[in-house]
The first five atom37 places (N, CA, C, CB, O) and aatype in JSON, in Angstrom:
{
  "aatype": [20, 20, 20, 20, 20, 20, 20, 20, 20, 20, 20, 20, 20, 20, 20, 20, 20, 20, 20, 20, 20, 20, 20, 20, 20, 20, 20, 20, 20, 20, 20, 20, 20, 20, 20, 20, 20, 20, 20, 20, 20, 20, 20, 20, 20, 20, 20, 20, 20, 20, 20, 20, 20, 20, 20, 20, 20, 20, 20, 20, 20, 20, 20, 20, 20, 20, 20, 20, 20, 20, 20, 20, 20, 20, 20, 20, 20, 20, 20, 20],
  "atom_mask": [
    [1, 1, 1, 1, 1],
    [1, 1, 1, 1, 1],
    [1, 1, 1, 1, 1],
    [1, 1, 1, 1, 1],
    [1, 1, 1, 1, 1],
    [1, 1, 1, 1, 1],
    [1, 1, 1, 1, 1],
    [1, 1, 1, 1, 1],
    [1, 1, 1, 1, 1],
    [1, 1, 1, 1, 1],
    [1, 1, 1, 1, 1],
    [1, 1, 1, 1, 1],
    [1, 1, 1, 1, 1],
    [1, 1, 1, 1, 1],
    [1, 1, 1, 1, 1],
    [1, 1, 1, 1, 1],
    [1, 1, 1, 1, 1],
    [1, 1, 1, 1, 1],
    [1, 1, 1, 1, 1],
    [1, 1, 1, 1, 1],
    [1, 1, 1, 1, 1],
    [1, 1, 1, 1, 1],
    [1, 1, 1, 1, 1],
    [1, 1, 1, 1, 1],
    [1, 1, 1, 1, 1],
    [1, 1, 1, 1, 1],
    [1, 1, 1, 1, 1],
    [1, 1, 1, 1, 1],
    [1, 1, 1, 1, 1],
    [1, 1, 1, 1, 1],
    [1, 1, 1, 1, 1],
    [1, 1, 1, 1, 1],
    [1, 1, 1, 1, 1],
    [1, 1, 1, 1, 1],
    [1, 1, 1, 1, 1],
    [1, 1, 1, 1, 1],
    [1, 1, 1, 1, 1],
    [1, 1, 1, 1, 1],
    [1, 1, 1, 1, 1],
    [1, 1, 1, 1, 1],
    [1, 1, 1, 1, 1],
    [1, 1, 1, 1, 1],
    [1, 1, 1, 1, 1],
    [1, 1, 1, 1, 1],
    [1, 1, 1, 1, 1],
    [1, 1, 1, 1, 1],
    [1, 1, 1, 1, 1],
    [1, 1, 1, 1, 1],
    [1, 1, 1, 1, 1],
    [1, 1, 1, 1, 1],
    [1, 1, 1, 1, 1],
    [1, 1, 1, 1, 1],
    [1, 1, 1, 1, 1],
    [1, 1, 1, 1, 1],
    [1, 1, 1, 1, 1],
    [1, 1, 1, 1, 1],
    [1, 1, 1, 1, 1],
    [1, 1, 1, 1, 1],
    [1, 1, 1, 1, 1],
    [1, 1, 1, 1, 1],
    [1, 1, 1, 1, 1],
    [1, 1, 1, 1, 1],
    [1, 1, 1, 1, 1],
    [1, 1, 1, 1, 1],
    [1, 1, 1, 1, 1],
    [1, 1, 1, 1, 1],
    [1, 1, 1, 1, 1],
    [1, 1, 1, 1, 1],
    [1, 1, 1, 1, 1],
    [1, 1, 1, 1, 1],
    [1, 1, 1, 1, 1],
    [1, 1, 1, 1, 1],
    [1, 1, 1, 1, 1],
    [1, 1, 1, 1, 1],
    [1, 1, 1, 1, 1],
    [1, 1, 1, 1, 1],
    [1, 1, 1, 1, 1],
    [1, 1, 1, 1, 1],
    [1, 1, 1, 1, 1],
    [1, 1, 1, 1, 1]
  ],
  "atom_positions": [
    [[-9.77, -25.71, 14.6], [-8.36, -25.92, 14.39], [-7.68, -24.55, 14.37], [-8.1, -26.71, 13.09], [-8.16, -23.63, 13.7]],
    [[-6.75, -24.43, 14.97], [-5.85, -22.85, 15.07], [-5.05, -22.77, 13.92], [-4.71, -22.65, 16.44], [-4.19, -23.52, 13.46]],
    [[-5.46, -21.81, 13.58], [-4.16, -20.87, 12.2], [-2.9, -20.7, 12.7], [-4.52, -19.04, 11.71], [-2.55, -20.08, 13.7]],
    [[-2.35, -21.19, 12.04], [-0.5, -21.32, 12.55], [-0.35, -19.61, 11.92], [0.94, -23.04, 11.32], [-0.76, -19.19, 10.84]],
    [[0.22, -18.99, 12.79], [0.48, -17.95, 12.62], [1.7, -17.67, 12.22], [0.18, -17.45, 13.44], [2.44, -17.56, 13.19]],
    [[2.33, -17.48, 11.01], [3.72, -18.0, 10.35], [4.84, -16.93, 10.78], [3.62, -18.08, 8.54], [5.11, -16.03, 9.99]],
    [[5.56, -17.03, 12.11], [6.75, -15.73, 12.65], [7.44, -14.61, 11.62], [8.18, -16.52, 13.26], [7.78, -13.45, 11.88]],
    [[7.56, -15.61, 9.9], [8.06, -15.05, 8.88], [7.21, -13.98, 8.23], [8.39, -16.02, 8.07], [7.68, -12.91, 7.84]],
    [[6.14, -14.27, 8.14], [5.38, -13.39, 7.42], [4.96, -12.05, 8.64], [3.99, -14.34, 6.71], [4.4, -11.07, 8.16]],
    [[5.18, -12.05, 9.92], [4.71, -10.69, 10.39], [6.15, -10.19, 10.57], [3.66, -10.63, 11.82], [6.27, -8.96, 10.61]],
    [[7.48, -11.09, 10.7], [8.87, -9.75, 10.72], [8.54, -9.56, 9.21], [11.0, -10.3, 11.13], [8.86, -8.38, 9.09]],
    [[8.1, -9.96, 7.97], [7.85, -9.25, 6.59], [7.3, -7.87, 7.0], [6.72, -10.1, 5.55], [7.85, -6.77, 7.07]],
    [[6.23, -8.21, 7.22], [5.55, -6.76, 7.68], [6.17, -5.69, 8.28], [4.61, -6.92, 8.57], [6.22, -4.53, 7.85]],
    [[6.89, -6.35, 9.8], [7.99, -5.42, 10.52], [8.41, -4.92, 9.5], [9.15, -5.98, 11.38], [7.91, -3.86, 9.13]],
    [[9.45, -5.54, 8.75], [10.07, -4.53, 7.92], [9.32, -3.81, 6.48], [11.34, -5.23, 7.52], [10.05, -3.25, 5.66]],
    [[8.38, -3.85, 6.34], [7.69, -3.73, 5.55], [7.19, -1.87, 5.88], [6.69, -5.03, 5.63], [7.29, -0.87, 5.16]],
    [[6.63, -2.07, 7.32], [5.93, -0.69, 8.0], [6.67, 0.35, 8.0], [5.56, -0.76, 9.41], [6.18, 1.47, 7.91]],
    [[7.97, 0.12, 8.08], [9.14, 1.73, 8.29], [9.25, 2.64, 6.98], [11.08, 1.25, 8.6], [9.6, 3.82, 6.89]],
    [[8.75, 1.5, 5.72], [8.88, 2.21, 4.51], [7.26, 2.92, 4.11], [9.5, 1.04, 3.32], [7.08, 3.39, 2.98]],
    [[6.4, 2.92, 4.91], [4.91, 3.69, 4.6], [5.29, 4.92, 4.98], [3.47, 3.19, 5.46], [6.06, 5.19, 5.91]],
    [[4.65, 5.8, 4.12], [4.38, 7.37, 4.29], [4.06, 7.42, 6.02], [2.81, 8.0, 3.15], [3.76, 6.27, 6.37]],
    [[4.03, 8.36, 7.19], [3.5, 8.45, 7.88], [2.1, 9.39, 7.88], [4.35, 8.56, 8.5], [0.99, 9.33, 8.42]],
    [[2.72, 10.21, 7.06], [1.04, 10.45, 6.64], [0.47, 10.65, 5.45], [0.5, 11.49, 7.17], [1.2, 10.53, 4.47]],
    [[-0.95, 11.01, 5.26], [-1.98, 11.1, 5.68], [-1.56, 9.41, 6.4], [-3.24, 11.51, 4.53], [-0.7, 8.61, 6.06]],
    [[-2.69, 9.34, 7.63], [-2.95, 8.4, 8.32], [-3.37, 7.14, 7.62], [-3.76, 8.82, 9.14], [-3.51, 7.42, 6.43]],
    [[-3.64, 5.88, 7.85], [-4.55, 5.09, 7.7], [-3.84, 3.66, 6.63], [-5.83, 6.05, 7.11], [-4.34, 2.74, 5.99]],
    [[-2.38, 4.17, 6.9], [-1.7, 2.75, 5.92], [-1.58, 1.71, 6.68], [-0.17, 2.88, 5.27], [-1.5, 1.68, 7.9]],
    [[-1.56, 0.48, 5.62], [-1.59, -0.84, 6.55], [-0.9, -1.47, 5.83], [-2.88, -1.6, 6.92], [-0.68, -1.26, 4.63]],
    [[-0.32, -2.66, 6.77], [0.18, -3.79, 6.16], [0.6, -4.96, 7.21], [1.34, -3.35, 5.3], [1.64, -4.81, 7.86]],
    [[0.18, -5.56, 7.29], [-0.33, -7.07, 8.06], [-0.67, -8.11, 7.29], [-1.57, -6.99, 8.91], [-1.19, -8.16, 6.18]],
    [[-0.1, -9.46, 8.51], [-0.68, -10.92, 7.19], [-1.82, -11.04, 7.81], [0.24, -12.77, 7.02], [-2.25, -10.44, 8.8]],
    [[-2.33, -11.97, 7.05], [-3.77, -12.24, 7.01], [-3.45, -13.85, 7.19], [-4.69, -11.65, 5.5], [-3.59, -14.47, 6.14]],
    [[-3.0, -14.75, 8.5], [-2.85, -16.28, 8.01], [-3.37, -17.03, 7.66], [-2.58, -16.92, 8.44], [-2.92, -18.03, 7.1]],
    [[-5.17, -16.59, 8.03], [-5.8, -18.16, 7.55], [-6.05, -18.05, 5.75], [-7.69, -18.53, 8.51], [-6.54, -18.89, 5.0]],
    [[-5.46, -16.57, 5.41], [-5.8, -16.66, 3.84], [-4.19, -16.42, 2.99], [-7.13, -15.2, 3.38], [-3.93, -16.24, 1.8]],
    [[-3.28, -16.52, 4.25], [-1.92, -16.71, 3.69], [-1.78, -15.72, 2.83], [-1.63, -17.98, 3.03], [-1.11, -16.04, 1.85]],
    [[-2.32, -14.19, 2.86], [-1.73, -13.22, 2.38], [-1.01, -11.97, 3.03], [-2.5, -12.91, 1.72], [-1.8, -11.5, 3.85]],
    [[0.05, -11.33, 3.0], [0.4, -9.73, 3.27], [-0.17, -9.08, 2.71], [1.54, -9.19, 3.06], [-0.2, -9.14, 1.48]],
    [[-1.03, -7.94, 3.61], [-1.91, -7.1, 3.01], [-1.4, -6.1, 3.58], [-3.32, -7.28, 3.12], [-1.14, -5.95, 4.77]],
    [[-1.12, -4.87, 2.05], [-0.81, -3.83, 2.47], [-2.03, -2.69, 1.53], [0.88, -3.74, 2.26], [-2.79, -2.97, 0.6]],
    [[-1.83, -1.5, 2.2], [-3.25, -0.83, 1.53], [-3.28, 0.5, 2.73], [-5.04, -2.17, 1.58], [-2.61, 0.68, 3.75]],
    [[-4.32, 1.26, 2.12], [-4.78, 2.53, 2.68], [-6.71, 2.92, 2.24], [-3.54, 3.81, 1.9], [-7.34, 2.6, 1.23]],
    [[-7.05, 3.49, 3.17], [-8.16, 3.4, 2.98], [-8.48, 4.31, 1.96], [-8.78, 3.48, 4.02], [-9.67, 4.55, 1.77]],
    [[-7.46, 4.96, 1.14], [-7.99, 5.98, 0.18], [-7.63, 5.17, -1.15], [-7.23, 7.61, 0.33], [-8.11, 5.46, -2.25]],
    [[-6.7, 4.1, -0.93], [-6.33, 3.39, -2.31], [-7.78, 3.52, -3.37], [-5.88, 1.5, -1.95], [-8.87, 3.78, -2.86]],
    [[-7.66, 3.36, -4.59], [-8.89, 3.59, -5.33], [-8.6, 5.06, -5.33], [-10.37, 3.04, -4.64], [-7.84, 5.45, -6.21]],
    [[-9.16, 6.07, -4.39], [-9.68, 7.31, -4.49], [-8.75, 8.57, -4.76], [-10.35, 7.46, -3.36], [-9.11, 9.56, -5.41]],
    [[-7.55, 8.41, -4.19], [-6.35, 9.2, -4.16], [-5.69, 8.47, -4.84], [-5.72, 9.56, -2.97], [-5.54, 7.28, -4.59]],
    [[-4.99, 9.34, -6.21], [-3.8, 9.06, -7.38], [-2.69, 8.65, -6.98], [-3.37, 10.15, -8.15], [-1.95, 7.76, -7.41]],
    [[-2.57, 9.52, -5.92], [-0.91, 9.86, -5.34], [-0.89, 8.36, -4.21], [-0.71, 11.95, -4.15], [0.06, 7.58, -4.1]],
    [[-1.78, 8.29, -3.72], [-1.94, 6.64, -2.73], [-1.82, 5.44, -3.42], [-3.46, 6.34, -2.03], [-1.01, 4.55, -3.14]],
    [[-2.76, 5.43, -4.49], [-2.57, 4.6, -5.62], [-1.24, 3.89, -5.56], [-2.68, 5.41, -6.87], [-0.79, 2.81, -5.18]],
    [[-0.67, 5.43, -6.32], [0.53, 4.86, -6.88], [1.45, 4.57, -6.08], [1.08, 5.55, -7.72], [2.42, 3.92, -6.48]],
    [[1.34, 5.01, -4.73], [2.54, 4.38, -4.12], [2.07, 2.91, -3.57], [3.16, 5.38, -2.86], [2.88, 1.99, -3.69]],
    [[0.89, 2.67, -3.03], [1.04, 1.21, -2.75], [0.6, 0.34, -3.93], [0.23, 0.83, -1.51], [-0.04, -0.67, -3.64]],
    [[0.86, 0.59, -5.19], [1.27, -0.34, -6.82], [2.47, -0.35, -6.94], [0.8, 0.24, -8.33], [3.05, -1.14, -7.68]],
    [[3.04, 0.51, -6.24], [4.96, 0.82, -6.47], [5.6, -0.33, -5.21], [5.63, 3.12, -5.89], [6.67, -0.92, -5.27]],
    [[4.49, -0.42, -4.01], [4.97, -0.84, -2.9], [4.65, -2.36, -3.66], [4.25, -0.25, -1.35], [5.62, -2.61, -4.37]],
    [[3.75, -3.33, -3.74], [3.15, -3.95, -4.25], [4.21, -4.6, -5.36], [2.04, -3.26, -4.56], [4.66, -5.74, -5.32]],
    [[4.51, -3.46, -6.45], [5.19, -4.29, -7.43], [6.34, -5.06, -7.1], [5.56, -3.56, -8.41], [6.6, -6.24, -7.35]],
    [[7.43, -3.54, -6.05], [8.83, -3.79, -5.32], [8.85, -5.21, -4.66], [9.1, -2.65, -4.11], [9.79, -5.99, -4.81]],
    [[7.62, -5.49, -3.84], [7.45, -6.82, -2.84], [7.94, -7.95, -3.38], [6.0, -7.19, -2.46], [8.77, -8.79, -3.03]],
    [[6.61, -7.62, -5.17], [6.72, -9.05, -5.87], [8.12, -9.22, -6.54], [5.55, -9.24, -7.04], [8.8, -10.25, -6.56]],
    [[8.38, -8.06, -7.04], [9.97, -8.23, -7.97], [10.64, -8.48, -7.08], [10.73, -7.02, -8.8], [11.49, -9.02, -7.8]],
    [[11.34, -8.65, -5.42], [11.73, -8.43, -4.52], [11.77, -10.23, -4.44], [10.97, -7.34, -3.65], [12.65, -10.93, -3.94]],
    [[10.77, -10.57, -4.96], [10.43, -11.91, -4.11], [10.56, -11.99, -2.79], [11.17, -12.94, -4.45], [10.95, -13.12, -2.49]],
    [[10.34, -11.01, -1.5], [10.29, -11.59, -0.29], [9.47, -12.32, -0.11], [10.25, -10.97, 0.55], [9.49, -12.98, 0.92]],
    [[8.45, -12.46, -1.04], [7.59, -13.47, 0.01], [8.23, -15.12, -0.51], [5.43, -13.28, -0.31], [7.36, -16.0, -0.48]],
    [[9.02, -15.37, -0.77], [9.62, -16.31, -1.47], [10.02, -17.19, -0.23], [10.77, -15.78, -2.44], [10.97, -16.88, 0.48]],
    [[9.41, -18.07, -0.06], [9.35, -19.32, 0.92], [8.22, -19.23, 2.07], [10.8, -19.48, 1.68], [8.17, -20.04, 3.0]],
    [[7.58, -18.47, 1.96], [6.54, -18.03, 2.89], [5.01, -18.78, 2.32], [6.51, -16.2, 2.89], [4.17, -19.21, 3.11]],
    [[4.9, -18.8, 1.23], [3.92, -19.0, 0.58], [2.17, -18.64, 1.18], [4.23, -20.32, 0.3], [1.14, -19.21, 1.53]],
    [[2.96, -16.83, 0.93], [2.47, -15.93, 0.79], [2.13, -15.31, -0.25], [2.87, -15.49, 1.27], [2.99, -15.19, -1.13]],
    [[0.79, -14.73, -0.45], [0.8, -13.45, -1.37], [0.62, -12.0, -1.38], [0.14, -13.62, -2.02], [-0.43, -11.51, -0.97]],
    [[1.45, -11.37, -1.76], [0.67, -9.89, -1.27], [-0.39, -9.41, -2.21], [1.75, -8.57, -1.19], [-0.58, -9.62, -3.41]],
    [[-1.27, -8.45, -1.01], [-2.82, -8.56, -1.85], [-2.93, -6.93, -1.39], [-4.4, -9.98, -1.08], [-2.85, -6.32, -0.32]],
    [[-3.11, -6.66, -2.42], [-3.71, -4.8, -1.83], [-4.79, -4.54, -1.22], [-4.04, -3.72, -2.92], [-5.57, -4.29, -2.14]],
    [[-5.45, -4.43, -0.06], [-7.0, -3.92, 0.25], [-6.91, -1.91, 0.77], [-7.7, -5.2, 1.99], [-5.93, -1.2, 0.99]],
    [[-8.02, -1.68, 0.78], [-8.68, -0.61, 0.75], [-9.42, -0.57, 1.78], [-9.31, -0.44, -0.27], [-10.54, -1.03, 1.55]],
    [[-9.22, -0.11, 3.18], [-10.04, -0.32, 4.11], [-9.66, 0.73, 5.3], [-9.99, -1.78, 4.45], [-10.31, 0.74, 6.35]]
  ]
}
């Protein structure tokens, strides 16, 4: 059966990407549909303070933000 790929949740992302650091390299943020989450993250999350804290800052903004509010979506931090 095909994962409906929800149009709403990747313009989230669109607008989501212009606000990442451009560097260091390696930030993300993409849905994930068959697990109905926006995942945003960097592969140093965990290891770097300063990464940390900005995608917990990005993360918190989303949820207080409620964009994902009719999407029934969640945003999920990964490390990868």
């Amino acid at each position: 059966m095909p994962v409906f790929k929800d149009p709403r949740a990747i313009a989230l992302c669109d607008q989501i990407r212009p606000v990442l650091p451009d560097r260091p390299p390696g930030w993300i943020c993409c849905p994930h549909h068959t697990r109905r989450h926006i995942q945003i993250g960097h592969k140093a999350y965990g290891s770097d303070p300063a990464i940390t804290e900005q995608i917990d800052a990005l993360a918190h903004a989303i949820e207080r933000l409620d964009l994902t509010r009719g999407l029934d979506y969640t945003v999920v931090i990964v490390s990868r």
